PDB file of C-alpha atoms in Angstrom:
ATOM      1  CA  MET Q   2      -9.275   6.381 -33.245  1.00  0.00           C
ATOM      2  CA  ALA Q   3      -8.546   9.194 -30.299  1.00  0.00           C
ATOM      3  CA  SER Q   4     -11.312   7.763 -28.733  1.00  0.00           C
ATOM      4  CA  ARG Q   5     -10.996   4.211 -28.645  1.00  0.00           C
ATOM      5  CA  GLY Q   6      -7.359   5.314 -27.614  1.00  0.00           C
ATOM      6  CA  THR Q   7      -8.737   6.686 -24.427  1.00  0.00           C
ATOM      7  CA  THR Q   8     -11.245   3.729 -23.913  1.00  0.00           C
ATOM      8  CA  GLU Q   9      -8.146   1.960 -24.207  1.00  0.00           C
ATOM      9  CA  THR Q  10      -5.995   3.535 -22.040  1.00  0.00           C
ATOM     10  CA  SER Q  11      -9.287   3.762 -19.394  1.00  0.00           C
ATOM     11  CA  LYS Q  12      -9.560  -0.603 -19.502  1.00  0.00           C
ATOM     12  CA  LEU Q  13      -5.317  -0.777 -19.263  1.00  0.00           C
ATOM     13  CA  LYS Q  14      -5.943   1.722 -16.180  1.00  0.00           C
ATOM     14  CA  GLN Q  15      -8.959  -0.886 -14.926  1.00  0.00           C
ATOM     15  CA  ASN Q  16      -7.139  -4.007 -15.256  1.00  0.00           C
ATOM     16  CA  LEU Q  17      -4.044  -2.244 -13.484  1.00  0.00           C
ATOM     17  CA  GLU Q  18      -6.157  -1.811 -10.382  1.00  0.00           C
ATOM     18  CA  GLU Q  19      -7.912  -4.919 -10.943  1.00  0.00           C
ATOM     19  CA  GLN Q  20      -4.508  -6.546 -10.678  1.00  0.00           C
ATOM     20  CA  LEU Q  21      -3.644  -4.658  -7.534  1.00  0.00           C
ATOM     21  CA  ASP Q  22      -6.902  -5.218  -5.879  1.00  0.00           C
ATOM     22  CA  ARG Q  23      -5.819  -9.047  -6.260  1.00  0.00           C
ATOM     23  CA  LEU Q  24      -2.487  -8.945  -4.943  1.00  0.00           C
ATOM     24  CA  MET Q  25      -3.450  -6.908  -1.778  1.00  0.00           C
ATOM     25  CA  GLN Q  26      -6.154  -9.070  -1.086  1.00  0.00           C
ATOM     26  CA  GLN Q  27      -4.111 -11.545  -1.069  1.00  0.00           C
ATOM     27  CA  LEU Q  28      -1.864 -10.525   1.281  1.00  0.00           C
ATOM     28  CA  GLN Q  29      -4.468  -9.129   3.765  1.00  0.00           C
ATOM     29  CA  ASP Q  30      -5.969 -12.570   3.513  1.00  0.00           C
ATOM     30  CA  LEU Q  31      -2.823 -14.225   3.922  1.00  0.00           C
ATOM     31  CA  GLU Q  32      -2.970 -12.481   7.431  1.00  0.00           C
ATOM     32  CA  GLU Q  33      -5.757 -13.393   8.297  1.00  0.00           C
ATOM     33  CA  CYS Q  34      -4.914 -17.366   7.393  1.00  0.00           C
ATOM     34  CA  ARG Q  35      -1.842 -16.921   9.490  1.00  0.00           C
ATOM     35  CA  GLU Q  36      -2.855 -19.030  12.059  1.00  0.00           C
ATOM     36  CA  GLU Q  37      -4.364 -21.598  10.291  1.00  0.00           C
ATOM     37  CA  LEU Q  38      -0.976 -22.211   8.596  1.00  0.00           C
ATOM     38  CA  ASP Q  39       2.034 -23.506   9.348  1.00  0.00           C
ATOM     39  CA  ALA Q  40       5.265 -20.886   9.565  1.00  0.00           C
ATOM     40  CA  ASP Q  41       7.110 -22.443   6.028  1.00  0.00           C
ATOM     41  CA  GLU Q  42       3.403 -22.148   4.113  1.00  0.00           C
ATOM     42  CA  TYR Q  43       3.266 -18.797   5.347  1.00  0.00           C
ATOM     43  CA  GLU Q  44       6.452 -17.754   4.747  1.00  0.00           C
ATOM     44  CA  ASP Q  45       6.183 -19.542   1.227  1.00  0.00           C
ATOM     45  CA  THR Q  46       3.015 -18.077   0.102  1.00  0.00           C
ATOM     46  CA  LYS Q  47       4.177 -14.703   1.494  1.00  0.00           C
ATOM     47  CA  LYS Q  48       7.363 -15.089  -1.340  1.00  0.00           C
ATOM     48  CA  GLU Q  49       5.049 -15.700  -3.769  1.00  0.00           C
ATOM     49  CA  THR Q  50       2.654 -12.809  -3.273  1.00  0.00           C
ATOM     50  CA  LEU Q  51       5.868 -10.418  -2.707  1.00  0.00           C
ATOM     51  CA  GLU Q  52       6.888 -12.136  -5.937  1.00  0.00           C
ATOM     52  CA  GLN Q  53       4.226 -11.312  -8.018  1.00  0.00           C
ATOM     53  CA  LEU Q  54       4.422  -7.401  -6.573  1.00  0.00           C
ATOM     54  CA  SER Q  55       7.204  -7.331  -7.836  1.00  0.00           C
ATOM     55  CA  GLU Q  56       6.403  -8.853 -11.543  1.00  0.00           C
ATOM     56  CA  PHE Q  57       3.588  -6.037 -11.223  1.00  0.00           C
ATOM     57  CA  ASN Q  58       6.379  -3.718 -10.440  1.00  0.00           C
ATOM     58  CA  ASP Q  59       8.018  -4.730 -13.338  1.00  0.00           C
ATOM     59  CA  SER Q  60       4.887  -4.276 -15.749  1.00  0.00           C
ATOM     60  CA  LEU Q  61       4.481  -0.821 -14.826  1.00  0.00           C
ATOM     61  CA  LYS Q  62       7.700   0.202 -15.077  1.00  0.00           C
ATOM     62  CA  LYS Q  63       7.408  -0.662 -19.083  1.00  0.00           C
ATOM     63  CA  ILE Q  64       4.296   0.486 -19.297  1.00  0.00           C
ATOM     64  CA  MET Q  65       5.291   4.130 -17.608  1.00  0.00           C
ATOM     65  CA  SER Q  66       8.745   4.506 -19.766  1.00  0.00           C
ATOM     66  CA  GLY Q  67       6.346   4.757 -23.064  1.00  0.00           C
ATOM     67  CA  ASP Q  68       4.933   7.670 -23.777  1.00  0.00           C
ATOM     68  CA  MET Q  69       1.256   6.574 -22.000  1.00  0.00           C
ATOM     69  CA  THR Q  70      -1.706   9.159 -20.618  1.00  0.00           C
ATOM     70  CA  LEU Q  71      -1.871   7.297 -17.207  1.00  0.00           C
ATOM     71  CA  VAL Q  72       1.745   8.351 -15.741  1.00  0.00           C
ATOM     72  CA  ASP Q  73       0.236  10.458 -12.906  1.00  0.00           C
ATOM     73  CA  GLU Q  74      -2.286   7.725 -12.017  1.00  0.00           C
ATOM     74  CA  LEU Q  75       0.259   4.963 -11.724  1.00  0.00           C
ATOM     75  CA  SER Q  76       2.384   6.963  -9.219  1.00  0.00           C
ATOM     76  CA  GLY Q  77       0.086   6.499  -7.038  1.00  0.00           C
ATOM     77  CA  MET Q  78      -0.003   2.260  -7.378  1.00  0.00           C
ATOM     78  CA  GLN Q  79       3.466   2.447  -7.336  1.00  0.00           C
ATOM     79  CA  LEU Q  80       3.913   4.451  -3.905  1.00  0.00           C
ATOM     80  CA  ALA Q  81       1.313   1.514  -2.579  1.00  0.00           C
ATOM     81  CA  ILE Q  82       3.520  -0.858  -4.292  1.00  0.00           C
ATOM     82  CA  GLN Q  83       6.505   0.127  -2.651  1.00  0.00           C
ATOM     83  CA  ALA Q  84       4.786   1.109   0.489  1.00  0.00           C
ATOM     84  CA  ALA Q  85       4.338  -3.457   0.326  1.00  0.00           C
ATOM     85  CA  ILE Q  86       7.346  -4.896  -0.710  1.00  0.00           C
ATOM     86  CA  SER Q  87       8.858  -2.504   1.893  1.00  0.00           C
ATOM     87  CA  GLN Q  88       6.750  -3.226   4.422  1.00  0.00           C
ATOM     88  CA  ALA Q  89       5.940   0.346   5.951  1.00  0.00           C
ATOM     89  CA  PHE Q  90       2.452  -0.576   5.927  1.00  0.00           C
ATOM     90  CA  LYS Q  91       1.531  -4.241   7.332  1.00  0.00           C
ATOM     91  CA  THR Q  92      -2.203  -3.520   6.557  1.00  0.00           C
ATOM     92  CA  PRO Q  93      -3.336  -4.127   2.304  1.00  0.00           C
ATOM     93  CA  GLU Q  94      -6.477  -2.660   3.261  1.00  0.00           C
ATOM     94  CA  VAL Q  95      -4.641   0.732   4.139  1.00  0.00           C
ATOM     95  CA  ILE Q  96      -2.763   0.446   1.123  1.00  0.00           C
ATOM     96  CA  ARG Q  97      -5.716  -0.442  -1.312  1.00  0.00           C
ATOM     97  CA  MET Q  98      -7.275   3.206   0.403  1.00  0.00           C
ATOM     98  CA  PHE Q  99      -4.297   4.837  -0.459  1.00  0.00           C
ATOM     99  CA  ALA Q 100      -3.456   3.775  -3.821  1.00  0.00           C
ATOM    100  CA  LYS Q 101      -7.210   4.184  -4.760  1.00  0.00           C
ATOM    101  CA  LYS Q 102      -7.061   7.368  -3.283  1.00  0.00           C
ATOM    102  CA  GLN Q 103      -9.606   7.163  -0.863  1.00  0.00           C
ATOM    103  CA  PRO Q 104      -8.971   9.579   1.909  1.00  0.00           C
ATOM    104  CA  ARG Q 105     -12.146   9.248   2.697  1.00  0.00           C
ATOM    105  CA  GLN Q 106     -12.450   5.551   3.267  1.00  0.00           C
ATOM    106  CA  LEU Q 107      -9.519   6.033   5.288  1.00  0.00           C
ATOM    107  CA  ARG Q 108     -10.415   8.196   8.081  1.00  0.00           C
ATOM    108  CA  THR Q 109     -13.941   5.886   8.838  1.00  0.00           C
ATOM    109  CA  ARG Q 110     -11.530   3.444   8.873  1.00  0.00           C
ATOM    110  CA  LEU Q 111     -10.018   5.495  11.634  1.00  0.00           C
ATOM    111  CA  ALA Q 112     -12.817   6.111  13.469  1.00  0.00           C
ATOM    112  CA  GLU Q 113     -13.298   2.787  13.125  1.00  0.00           C
ATOM    113  CA  MET Q 114     -10.350   1.871  14.687  1.00  0.00           C
ATOM    114  CA  ASP Q 115     -11.046   4.028  17.338  1.00  0.00           C
ATOM    115  CA  ARG Q 116     -13.923   3.136  18.775  1.00  0.00           C
ATOM    116  CA  ASP Q 117     -12.915  -0.452  18.852  1.00  0.00           C
ATOM    117  CA  LEU Q 118      -9.884   0.855  20.618  1.00  0.00           C
ATOM    118  CA  MET Q 119     -12.383   2.479  23.129  1.00  0.00           C
ATOM    119  CA  VAL Q 120     -14.966  -1.192  23.359  1.00  0.00           C
ATOM    120  CA  GLY Q 121     -11.415  -3.183  23.718  1.00  0.00           C
ATOM    121  CA  LYS Q 122     -12.563  -5.033  20.247  1.00  0.00           C
ATOM    122  CA  LEU Q 123      -8.319  -3.891  18.779  1.00  0.00           C
ATOM    123  CA  PRO Q 124      -4.840  -4.479  20.993  1.00  0.00           C
ATOM    124  CA  ARG Q 125      -3.567  -0.730  21.376  1.00  0.00           C
ATOM    125  CA  ASP Q 126      -0.338  -1.938  19.927  1.00  0.00           C
ATOM    126  CA  LEU Q 127      -2.542  -2.417  16.548  1.00  0.00           C
ATOM    127  CA  TYR Q 128      -4.282   0.463  17.316  1.00  0.00           C
ATOM    128  CA  THR Q 129      -0.936   2.758  16.953  1.00  0.00           C
ATOM    129  CA  GLN Q 130       0.116   0.376  14.073  1.00  0.00           C
ATOM    130  CA  GLN Q 131      -2.480   0.729  12.016  1.00  0.00           C
ATOM    131  CA  LYS Q 132      -3.276   4.322  13.110  1.00  0.00           C
ATOM    132  CA  LEU Q 133       0.192   5.315  11.840  1.00  0.00           C
ATOM    133  CA  GLU Q 134      -0.345   3.685   8.554  1.00  0.00           C
ATOM    134  CA  ILE Q 135      -3.613   5.959   7.526  1.00  0.00           C
ATOM    135  CA  LEU Q 136      -2.486   9.179   8.713  1.00  0.00           C
ATOM    136  CA  THR Q 137       1.220   8.510   6.557  1.00  0.00           C
ATOM    137  CA  ALA Q 138      -1.454   7.973   3.325  1.00  0.00           C
ATOM    138  CA  LEU Q 139      -3.977  10.865   4.225  1.00  0.00           C
ATOM    139  CA  ARG Q 140      -0.565  13.274   4.829  1.00  0.00           C
ATOM    140  CA  LYS Q 141       0.792  11.878   0.873  1.00  0.00           C
ATOM    141  CA  LEU Q 142      -2.550  12.009  -0.430  1.00  0.00           C
ATOM    142  CA  GLY Q 143      -2.642  15.821   0.656  1.00  0.00           C
ATOM    143  CA  GLU Q 144      -5.225  15.809   3.470  1.00  0.00           C
ATOM    144  CA  LYS Q 145      -4.953  17.913   6.492  1.00  0.00           C
ATOM    145  CA  LEU Q 146      -4.597  16.626   9.613  1.00  0.00           C
ATOM    146  CA  THR Q 147      -5.427  17.697  13.159  1.00  0.00           C
ATOM    147  CA  GLY Q 148      -2.782  18.744  15.698  1.00  0.00           C
ATOM    148  CA  ASP Q 149      -3.130  15.542  17.159  1.00  0.00           C
ATOM    149  CA  ASP Q 150      -2.802  13.606  14.210  1.00  0.00           C
ATOM    150  CA  GLU Q 151       0.456  15.446  13.610  1.00  0.00           C
ATOM    151  CA  MET Q 152       1.885  14.902  17.154  1.00  0.00           C
ATOM    152  CA  PHE Q 153       0.816  11.365  16.801  1.00  0.00           C
ATOM    153  CA  LEU Q 154       3.085  11.146  13.757  1.00  0.00           C
ATOM    154  CA  SER Q 155       5.916  12.269  15.111  1.00  0.00           C
ATOM    155  CA  THR Q 156       5.950  10.504  18.390  1.00  0.00           C
ATOM    156  CA  ASN Q 157       4.698   6.970  16.781  1.00  0.00           C
ATOM    157  CA  ALA Q 158       6.369   7.062  12.981  1.00  0.00           C
ATOM    158  CA  GLY Q 159       9.041   4.353  13.108  1.00  0.00           C
ATOM    159  CA  THR Q 160      11.984   4.076  10.205  1.00  0.00           C
ATOM    160  CA  ALA Q 161       9.703   2.014   7.682  1.00  0.00           C
ATOM    161  CA  LEU Q 162       7.392   4.590   7.545  1.00  0.00           C
ATOM    162  CA  SER Q 163       9.899   7.945   7.358  1.00  0.00           C
ATOM    163  CA  GLN Q 164      11.908   5.648   4.153  1.00  0.00           C
ATOM    164  CA  PHE Q 165       8.402   5.513   3.143  1.00  0.00           C
ATOM    165  CA  GLU Q 166       8.222   9.357   3.871  1.00  0.00           C
ATOM    166  CA  ARG Q 167      11.240  10.218   2.692  1.00  0.00           C
ATOM    167  CA  VAL Q 168      11.237   8.215  -0.901  1.00  0.00           C
ATOM    168  CA  SER Q 169       7.157   9.789  -1.920  1.00  0.00           C
ATOM    169  CA  THR Q 170       8.411  13.432  -1.107  1.00  0.00           C
ATOM    170  CA  ASP Q 171      11.581  12.897  -3.248  1.00  0.00           C
ATOM    171  CA  LEU Q 172      10.630  11.337  -6.022  1.00  0.00           C
ATOM    172  CA  GLY Q 173      10.775  13.170  -9.170  1.00  0.00           C
ATOM    173  CA  SER Q 174      10.253  10.771 -11.377  1.00  0.00           C
ATOM    174  CA  GLY Q 175       9.179   6.340 -10.491  1.00  0.00           C
ATOM    175  CA  ASP Q 176      12.994   5.157 -10.996  1.00  0.00           C
ATOM    176  CA  LYS Q 177      13.844   6.110  -7.184  1.00  0.00           C
ATOM    177  CA  VAL Q 178      10.033   4.004  -5.849  1.00  0.00           C
ATOM    178  CA  PHE Q 179      11.374   0.989  -8.622  1.00  0.00           C
ATOM    179  CA  ALA Q 180      14.830   0.865  -7.211  1.00  0.00           C
ATOM    180  CA  LEU Q 181      14.235   1.150  -3.846  1.00  0.00           C
ATOM    181  CA  ALA Q 182      11.522  -1.162  -4.209  1.00  0.00           C
ATOM    182  CA  SER Q 183      13.799  -3.575  -6.157  1.00  0.00           C
ATOM    183  CA  VAL Q 184      15.987  -3.585  -3.653  1.00  0.00           C
ATOM    184  CA  GLU Q 185      12.530  -4.710  -0.886  1.00  0.00           C
ATOM    185  CA  VAL Q 186      12.066  -7.081  -3.079  1.00  0.00           C
ATOM    186  CA  GLU Q 187      15.225  -8.746  -3.302  1.00  0.00           C
ATOM    187  CA  LYS Q 188      15.502  -8.866   0.854  1.00  0.00           C
ATOM    188  CA  ALA Q 189      12.167 -10.487   1.165  1.00  0.00           C
ATOM    189  CA  LYS Q 190      13.539 -13.366  -1.377  1.00  0.00           C
ATOM    190  CA  GLN Q 191      16.367 -13.735   0.507  1.00  0.00           C
TER     191      GLN Q 191
END
């Protein structure tokens, strides 16, 4: 019987990760197709996606209120959802790698961005935004940053990333993330 519970817990975790992946891919696709959509269509689709994230957030809250073995693993998903809703991170790809705790992939993405910037394929402002997101995610995953990376973060960090850092550092339970996420979802709906 104990092995069945382990299997079910594993399946639940897999389903939650797949749902989070789908929602993050939906956000990424929306951003990539932004120019092809008119403003109303873009805003409606984004609002709908944020509502789906909010519903997913509520589901996680219900799951975490029970005595489940997923609590520690769900914390990463909570932070990813909070980041998406508060729009501290604007790059769904970074949110997804952060939620899945993939520091190696984040570092690979950063190296690709450095290359793209040097060859003129990536604008400086987009590079700065995404590098900030990646470095913040790496720091939150407990990865060691270089002195240059720390300097880049302190020089370029904005309010949204600072708010994300503060909330995620202060976490005692998931309640603070959910409270902030709920506030941000309400703002996004207006």
